[in-house]
Structure formats: C-alpha cells, structure tokens
Amino acid sequence: MKRRLGFVDPRRSVRGKLAATVLLTAVVVLVTSGVATLLHDLSVYRRSWAADIRTEANLLALTVAPALAFDDRATARRNLEALRSRPAVLAAGLYAADGTLYASYQREGVTTRLPDIVPALDGLNIAGSRVELGERVEFNNEYLGRLYVQARYNVKGRVSAYLGIFSVIALISLLAALLFSALLQRWLTVPIEAIGAVARRIIQEKDYSLRVHPSGRDEVGVVVQALNRMLGEIEQRTRALELTNESLRQEMRDRQQAEERRRETENVYRAIGESIDYGVWVTDANGRCTYVSNSFLRLTGVTQEQVTDLGWTRVLHPDDRDATIASWVDSVRAGDHWYREHRVLGVDGQYHPVLSQGVPMRRDDGTPIGWAGINLDIGRLKETEEALREADRRKDEFLATLAHELRNPLAPIRHATLILESPAASAEQRHWGRAVIARQVQHMALLLDDLLDVSRITRGRLELKREVVSIDALINAAIETARPLIEQRQHHLTVQLPSEPLLLDVDPLRVSQALSNLLTNAAKYTDPGGQIRIDVRHEGRDLTIAVHDTGIGLTESALSRVFEMFSQMESALERSQGGLGIGLALVRGLITLHGGTITAQSAGLGKGSTFTIHLPESCLVRQADRI
Amino acid sequence: MTDGRRRIQAWIALTAWLFVAFSAARPLSAEAYREEAVKAAFLHRFTGYVDWPAEALGGDAFRITVLGAPELAAELGRVLEGRKVKGLPVAIATSLPRSGPHPHLLYVGRGYAGDLGRLLAQHRSHPMLVVTDQPQGLEKGGAINFLLVDQRLRFEVSLEPVQAAGLTMSSQLLAVAVRVLDARSGTGAR
C-alpha cells in the first residue's frame, strides 16, 4: 500500500497521460489527414493524369491525322515517336480506317504487344496500374482511323513519394507534440503533481493541516483552492469526528461497565435463586411467568419456554391446580402478595410439596412491573409435620395401651382380693389368691420399671454400673428372666457361644435386661413351639449377640421404625400379648449407652426375624488386660 | 555463309520479284484504278487543310475542274457523292469555263497536253488551289503536285502560288508533304 502511494506508475501519472494524449492526438490527426490527403490526392492525381493522357492522345490524334489522311507512314511513326517524352506511355498504336495497325510506338524495355487489329475502345479504361485509351482519328468529319495508347498509371510511385513526405511530416509533428507535452507538463502537471504529493502525504500521514501551495488562476489554481478549502473542512470535521468518537468510545466503555455490573448483579440474583430450594420466579404485570430458576426446571424436567405464561401450572398436582390458579389470579388482581402451598410433579415421577410465594414489583410511581417470588422445598417440613403427627398419634396409642396394660392386672388382683376377703375361701384358694396378686404386681412393677428406664434414658439420667463379667453369666441371667414365657409358649431355645471364654466390661444388669427383652419379644411374637436361637460371635474386634426367631417377622417399613418409641405393631394389641411397645426402644437406648448398636433383619412377614447387638471394642476385656 | 544458302536466298528474292513485277504489270487493272481512287481521296482531303477566302465561297457550289484525267474525274464524283465541301455541294467539271466563276480546285492530270505553265499563269491570283500530276508541276505554277515515292502516292507543296491565290494552307498538310517550296526562298523546306 505504502509503496503504491509513494511510487506513481507512469501510466497512471498525469504527466504520462498528458504525453500520451498529445502524442495520440498528433498521431490520429496525422494519420487521418494523411489518409484523407492521400485519397484526395490520388483521386485528383488520377483525374488530372487521365485528363493529361487524354489531351496528349487528342493532340496526337490531331497531329497524326494528316499522316493517316495522306497515307504517310513515316510521318505517322515520327508523330508517335513524340510520345518518348512521356515516360508513362508504354505503347501506342495507330490503326487505319480498315482496322489494321498502321504505325506503332513502343517504349524501350516494354514488352507489351499491341493488338494487330484495332481494339474496340473509345475513351479511357483504367485497369489497375494500366491505362488504355482509344481515340478516334478523323479529319473534316471523315473517319481516318484510331489511336490506341497504353500507359502506366504510376500510383505506387505516387503513394511511396507521398509516404515519404508523410513520414517526414509525422516525424516533425511528433517531435513538436513531444515538445508541447513537455511544455504543457511544466504548465499543468507541475501544479497537479504538487497536489498529488500533498494528497499522498495526507493519506500517509493523516495530517489534514497540510495545504497545497496556490499556483495560477487557471482551472488547476481553482482546483488547488477548492482542495485547500476542502482540506480545511475535512480538518474541522475530522476533529469533530474524533471528539465524537472519543465520547462515543467513553459511552461504550460506560455501557460495557454497566452491562458487566448488570450481568454481575444478574449472576448474583441467579445464584441466590439457585441457592433457594427451587429458585425464584418472575412474571410480568399481568401475571404471566417470564422466568423461572433452573433448579425448578431441573426438578420438573420442563423447559423455560414450557413454563412461560401459565405453563408452570401443568406440573401441579391435578388436585391443587385449580385452587392454585384461582389464588394466583386473585393475588394478581388484588396486587397483593401471594402465598401458596402445592405439590409439583417432579421429573422422578413423585409429587414434591412446594411453597410458592411472591410479591408484586412496582415502579417508584406505584405502577406494577410484575411479580417476583421464590419456590421453597417444604418436603422436610411436611415430613416433620407428618412425623410429629405420627408421634402424637403413637403417644395417644401408648397412653391407651398403658392404661390398658395397667388396668389388665387389676381384674385378677380384685378377684384375688375378693377371694382373700371371703371367709369361705380355702387355704389353697387363699394361696392362689396371694400368688396371683404377687405375680400381677410384679408384672406391673416390671412395666413401670421399663417405663422409668426409658424415661431416664431419654432424659439422659441413666448411669451404667460397669463391671467385668463373663458373657455366659450375662446370657444365663437373660435366659433366666425370659424362661417363664419361653417355656410357657413351648419354644425351643438354643445358645451358641464362642469356644474361648469371653469377658466384658459392661453394666451386667442393663445388658442382660436388653437381652432378656429381646428374648421376651422373640417368645412373644413367635407362635408356640417356635425356635429361638442365641448366637454369640467374636470375630476380630467385633462382638455380636444375635437373637433369631421363627416368628411373625417384620415388614420393610416396620424394620425402619421398630426401634422407635411406641412403635408396637398394631396387630400386637389384638394378640393381647401385652407390652407398651417400648421394649425395643429401651434395648436400643441401653446398647447405645454402651456405645454399641442394634439392628433388625427380617425376610418379611411370617419369615422370622433377627436382632443383632454390636458391642464396641471398649466393652471387651482382653485376656492380657486382665492379667 | 555457305554457297547453298546464298543460292536459296537468291531464289527466294527472284520469286518475290517475279510476283511483284507480275502483279504491277497489269495495265488498267485494279492497281491503276486504286491509284485514281487514292488521288481522288487526296484531292478531297486537301480541301480540309486549305482555307479559301470567305468571299470565294459565296457561290452555290464548290467547283472542281479535272483536266487530263477523266477516270479521276469519275472517281472523284463517286468519292464526293452526296458530300459537301466547305459547306457547299460539289460540282465537278472536266474543262475550264470560258467565263463565269473560276473553280475552287483545279486538277491537272498527266493526260493534259496543253501548256501547263501558260494555263496556270492565266489563272494566277484567282482563289483557286491548283493540284498537278505532272513532272515539274510545282515549277509550272502548281501548289500541290502528286508524285510516286516507293510505289506510294505522295505530294509536294509550293507555298508561293497558295499565297498568291489568297489561300491558307494548314501546316499539318505541310508536315506530310514530301517537299515544300517556300514562298520567298523557293527552296525545299525539308
């Protein structure tokens, strides 16, 4: 680019064009005038030449007439010989009246043969460079014969001579044209080149303060003035444009910054929206949804477009939909804030409880812009609510069960009391009565102890009294407690202990209490004649005590709740096996106090169940420690 | 060159001479007739190269008198049949009139036995062109005299009688004349 600006191609320069124009004009004029002159000259030459030849022939015819008239061949020849002074005439023949060749003339070196009899030619005949002329020879109205002249029409010589002249003229003219173009250059191209130089510098340096030095008052001078004025204009405008440009650039920067800030703010809002359970939502002033957070879209598996307007209502639970729409329409109409709980169909096929709430957005003058709100996940809230309600229900049940359990022993006791008070009662009857009362009271005491223990554990008031005890002693104590019920229900009890003796550092009373509770439970929930097995394993650092039975088993849902308070199975009431449903909760509490855990397994209803106690390493007493 | 060749050439020349001699020797033949015809044509053509004074041509005819050549007179009559000379109809006579206008053209053939010099002297200064076919014709006062040169009819001119008769003769005619006697010097121009 720079090279092109700095270097001017001669074909593109004014100087070159000027020279070319002048030369071309000269050539055109020369050629045109030359050709026209040549053509005109040739035509004139031909005409004058023809007239010349003709005059010559006429004269000759007159001259030769007497020779012919008086049959003077020698004179005739002499007359024809006069043609020697005309180099153009090649040959001439004089024919007598009878048509025979009478006398002839032939230029030296010309081989043309004259016809023997007179050619039938009257006047001029031009054939190429040859001219023939036939002329009657007569005298006194008497036809004497005919003169025939052959001449060379020397057009080539004429043209070549003319071309010679033309070449000289052309050479001189072209030299003159070159001279003129050189002069013109000085007058014309010097100022124009000055303009060009300034223009190039302006283009290269972008310096619009440059001016062309004014030349004459001719058109170029006018151009220079115009250019200078234009440059002034351009300079002003460029300055104005630069100012505008700078302010525009500043404005753009401001806008970009504003845009960045806006985007940041938006990202902040978006992040806030995402951090809120199911995000935020925005509607227009007419309540048509325009935006919903991605978290909501992820939950429902629909697209932003699908929730637009009232599209979001499609994912509502059918039972909730109409009421939700109605409340939303009411809120929009009233311009009041909206609060609504409903269930939303998730992409997992489950309905999720959602709390949607929003407030109207307004301009400073109070006109509504739209609504903005959030979607809260109230699933856990609902679960807690449900759990609380369940716990409440269980507590009611427990109270009923407790009242029942406490009332049950009262009837035999009242009966025994009546017998004891009866004078007619035999000693045997009195003994039975006392045994009944003692047994029932003990049962009630156990019941109340359990209740108290659970209460203590719940409140953290139970303290363990640890001592080193063998596993055998613990198991035996538990079996001893449960034995009456096991035997009563005719269960078959087997115990499997590890081969080596095992010592534990636990509260023996509480552990055996837990074990006896498990055994009692097993006996209670197994139909008479069942199998109950105690399996103690010590593998590595783990100690597990499992109680298997072939009883009624547990359902999947029951397994998860079996260790909770008041979780006695509903059917237990009908079984009239008694119990407050706090046994397993008590067991777990006791084991947990020892730092252990308890788990329940069952293959299902009627397939028996297994409760396994895991005791931690801290409860084990190693042989080495003991020594 | 060999003798044989020279002999053949001699034979050819002899044959050619015999042929020419035989054809020329015929009396009153076509050859003679042709000579009269050529003379008649020459006479006619002479009139084109000579101008008579206007007053001489005031008559009703261009008069030609032919003396001593009856065949030529007849031939001339045929040549000029229906033609006009100097704008006038032609009248041919074979004798000079005793009175009345002189002929414009007087031809004196070989058959004229009289004294040509005397005859011409009588008619001197008349506007009359005298053409003779006589030896020494010019010396006897003729303006134009026929003669045979190389078997061809030629003529000689004397300007003195032409001027004396008040006639003008074209130089073209002089150009083809065998001999021109100048009026003053009386010598041949050529």
PDB file of C-alpha atoms in Angstrom, chain B residues 34-126:
ATOM      1  CA  ARG B  34      -6.692   2.188-106.988  1.00  0.00           C
ATOM      2  CA  GLU B  35      -4.249   4.952-107.806  1.00  0.00           C
ATOM      3  CA  GLU B  36      -7.063   7.079-109.232  1.00  0.00           C
ATOM      4  CA  ALA B  37      -9.125   6.399-106.122  1.00  0.00           C
ATOM      5  CA  VAL B  38      -6.259   7.387-103.812  1.00  0.00           C
ATOM      6  CA  LYS B  39      -5.754  10.556-105.809  1.00  0.00           C
ATOM      7  CA  ALA B  40      -9.464  11.328-105.579  1.00  0.00           C
ATOM      8  CA  ALA B  41      -9.362  10.823-101.807  1.00  0.00           C
ATOM      9  CA  PHE B  42      -6.251  13.016-101.530  1.00  0.00           C
ATOM     10  CA  LEU B  43      -7.943  15.757-103.507  1.00  0.00           C
ATOM     11  CA  HIS B  44     -10.879  15.648-101.230  1.00  0.00           C
ATOM     12  CA  ARG B  45      -8.645  15.682 -98.143  1.00  0.00           C
ATOM     13  CA  PHE B  46      -6.605  18.608 -99.413  1.00  0.00           C
ATOM     14  CA  THR B  47      -9.728  20.747 -99.232  1.00  0.00           C
ATOM     15  CA  GLY B  48      -9.795  20.148 -95.454  1.00  0.00           C
ATOM     16  CA  TYR B  49      -6.303  21.600 -94.988  1.00  0.00           C
ATOM     17  CA  VAL B  50      -6.789  24.617 -97.168  1.00  0.00           C
ATOM     18  CA  ASP B  51      -8.968  27.642 -96.398  1.00  0.00           C
ATOM     19  CA  TRP B  52     -10.452  29.732 -99.103  1.00  0.00           C
ATOM     20  CA  PRO B  53     -11.394  33.380 -98.545  1.00  0.00           C
ATOM     21  CA  ALA B  54     -14.991  33.738 -97.384  1.00  0.00           C
ATOM     22  CA  GLU B  55     -15.998  35.755-100.477  1.00  0.00           C
ATOM     23  CA  ALA B  56     -14.719  32.972-102.723  1.00  0.00           C
ATOM     24  CA  LEU B  57     -17.097  30.514-101.074  1.00  0.00           C
ATOM     25  CA  GLY B  58     -20.143  32.775-101.627  1.00  0.00           C
ATOM     26  CA  GLY B  59     -21.405  30.696-104.606  1.00  0.00           C
ATOM     27  CA  ASP B  60     -23.837  27.866-104.720  1.00  0.00           C
ATOM     28  CA  ALA B  61     -21.284  25.113-105.192  1.00  0.00           C
ATOM     29  CA  PHE B  62     -17.734  24.080-104.551  1.00  0.00           C
ATOM     30  CA  ARG B  63     -16.417  23.794-108.082  1.00  0.00           C
ATOM     31  CA  ILE B  64     -13.746  21.333-109.081  1.00  0.00           C
ATOM     32  CA  THR B  65     -12.267  21.130-112.523  1.00  0.00           C
ATOM     33  CA  VAL B  66     -10.384  17.998-113.523  1.00  0.00           C
ATOM     34  CA  LEU B  67      -8.204  18.287-116.620  1.00  0.00           C
ATOM     35  CA  GLY B  68      -6.474  15.437-118.344  1.00  0.00           C
ATOM     36  CA  ALA B  69      -7.749  12.714-116.050  1.00  0.00           C
ATOM     37  CA  PRO B  70     -11.250  11.529-116.955  1.00  0.00           C
ATOM     38  CA  GLU B  71     -11.001   8.404-114.752  1.00  0.00           C
ATOM     39  CA  LEU B  72     -10.070  10.556-111.811  1.00  0.00           C
ATOM     40  CA  ALA B  73     -12.981  12.897-112.528  1.00  0.00           C
ATOM     41  CA  ALA B  74     -15.325   9.925-112.465  1.00  0.00           C
ATOM     42  CA  GLU B  75     -13.675   8.581-109.341  1.00  0.00           C
ATOM     43  CA  LEU B  76     -13.845  11.966-107.651  1.00  0.00           C
ATOM     44  CA  GLY B  77     -17.503  12.149-108.497  1.00  0.00           C
ATOM     45  CA  ARG B  78     -18.006   8.830-106.694  1.00  0.00           C
ATOM     46  CA  VAL B  79     -15.926   9.860-103.669  1.00  0.00           C
ATOM     47  CA  LEU B  80     -17.761  13.156-103.225  1.00  0.00           C
ATOM     48  CA  GLU B  81     -21.163  11.703-103.927  1.00  0.00           C
ATOM     49  CA  GLY B  82     -23.591  13.361-101.537  1.00  0.00           C
ATOM     50  CA  ARG B  83     -20.818  15.145 -99.679  1.00  0.00           C
ATOM     51  CA  LYS B  84     -20.279  18.799 -99.100  1.00  0.00           C
ATOM     52  CA  VAL B  85     -17.001  20.610 -99.192  1.00  0.00           C
ATOM     53  CA  LYS B  86     -16.670  23.800 -97.171  1.00  0.00           C
ATOM     54  CA  GLY B  87     -20.421  23.586 -96.615  1.00  0.00           C
ATOM     55  CA  LEU B  88     -21.183  23.589-100.309  1.00  0.00           C
ATOM     56  CA  PRO B  89     -22.394  20.909-102.700  1.00  0.00           C
ATOM     57  CA  VAL B  90     -19.677  19.785-105.061  1.00  0.00           C
ATOM     58  CA  ALA B  91     -19.764  20.463-108.818  1.00  0.00           C
ATOM     59  CA  ILE B  92     -17.160  18.655-110.949  1.00  0.00           C
ATOM     60  CA  ALA B  93     -16.247  19.811-114.451  1.00  0.00           C
ATOM     61  CA  THR B  94     -13.685  18.457-116.916  1.00  0.00           C
ATOM     62  CA  SER B  95     -12.951  21.753-118.614  1.00  0.00           C
ATOM     63  CA  LEU B  96     -12.249  25.261-117.566  1.00  0.00           C
ATOM     64  CA  PRO B  97     -15.187  27.543-118.263  1.00  0.00           C
ATOM     65  CA  ARG B  98     -14.639  30.325-120.697  1.00  0.00           C
ATOM     66  CA  SER B  99     -16.451  32.718-118.461  1.00  0.00           C
ATOM     67  CA  GLY B 100     -18.098  32.722-115.125  1.00  0.00           C
ATOM     68  CA  PRO B 101     -16.596  31.825-111.797  1.00  0.00           C
ATOM     69  CA  HIS B 102     -13.327  30.045-111.519  1.00  0.00           C
ATOM     70  CA  PRO B 103     -13.181  26.626-109.986  1.00  0.00           C
ATOM     71  CA  HIS B 104     -12.060  26.410-106.367  1.00  0.00           C
ATOM     72  CA  LEU B 105      -9.920  23.399-107.137  1.00  0.00           C
ATOM     73  CA  LEU B 106      -8.143  22.740-110.390  1.00  0.00           C
ATOM     74  CA  TYR B 107      -6.617  19.379-111.010  1.00  0.00           C
ATOM     75  CA  VAL B 108      -4.304  18.915-113.934  1.00  0.00           C
ATOM     76  CA  GLY B 109      -3.609  15.256-114.648  1.00  0.00           C
ATOM     77  CA  ARG B 110      -0.973  13.629-116.788  1.00  0.00           C
ATOM     78  CA  GLY B 111      -3.394  13.495-119.676  1.00  0.00           C
ATOM     79  CA  TYR B 112      -3.331  17.296-120.036  1.00  0.00           C
ATOM     80  CA  ALA B 113      -1.388  18.036-123.158  1.00  0.00           C
ATOM     81  CA  GLY B 114      -1.557  21.810-123.093  1.00  0.00           C
ATOM     82  CA  ASP B 115       0.986  24.228-121.768  1.00  0.00           C
ATOM     83  CA  LEU B 116       0.501  23.990-118.068  1.00  0.00           C
ATOM     84  CA  GLY B 117       2.702  26.988-117.281  1.00  0.00           C
ATOM     85  CA  ARG B 118       0.657  29.261-119.505  1.00  0.00           C
ATOM     86  CA  LEU B 119      -2.614  27.937-118.245  1.00  0.00           C
ATOM     87  CA  LEU B 120      -1.682  28.486-114.666  1.00  0.00           C
ATOM     88  CA  ALA B 121      -0.262  31.887-115.343  1.00  0.00           C
ATOM     89  CA  GLN B 122      -3.640  32.930-116.703  1.00  0.00           C
ATOM     90  CA  HIS B 123      -5.398  31.878-113.587  1.00  0.00           C
ATOM     91  CA  ARG B 124      -2.836  33.158-111.178  1.00  0.00           C
ATOM     92  CA  SER B 125      -4.180  35.197-108.241  1.00  0.00           C
ATOM     93  CA  HIS B 126      -7.556  33.529-108.511  1.00  0.00           C
TER      94      HIS B 126
END
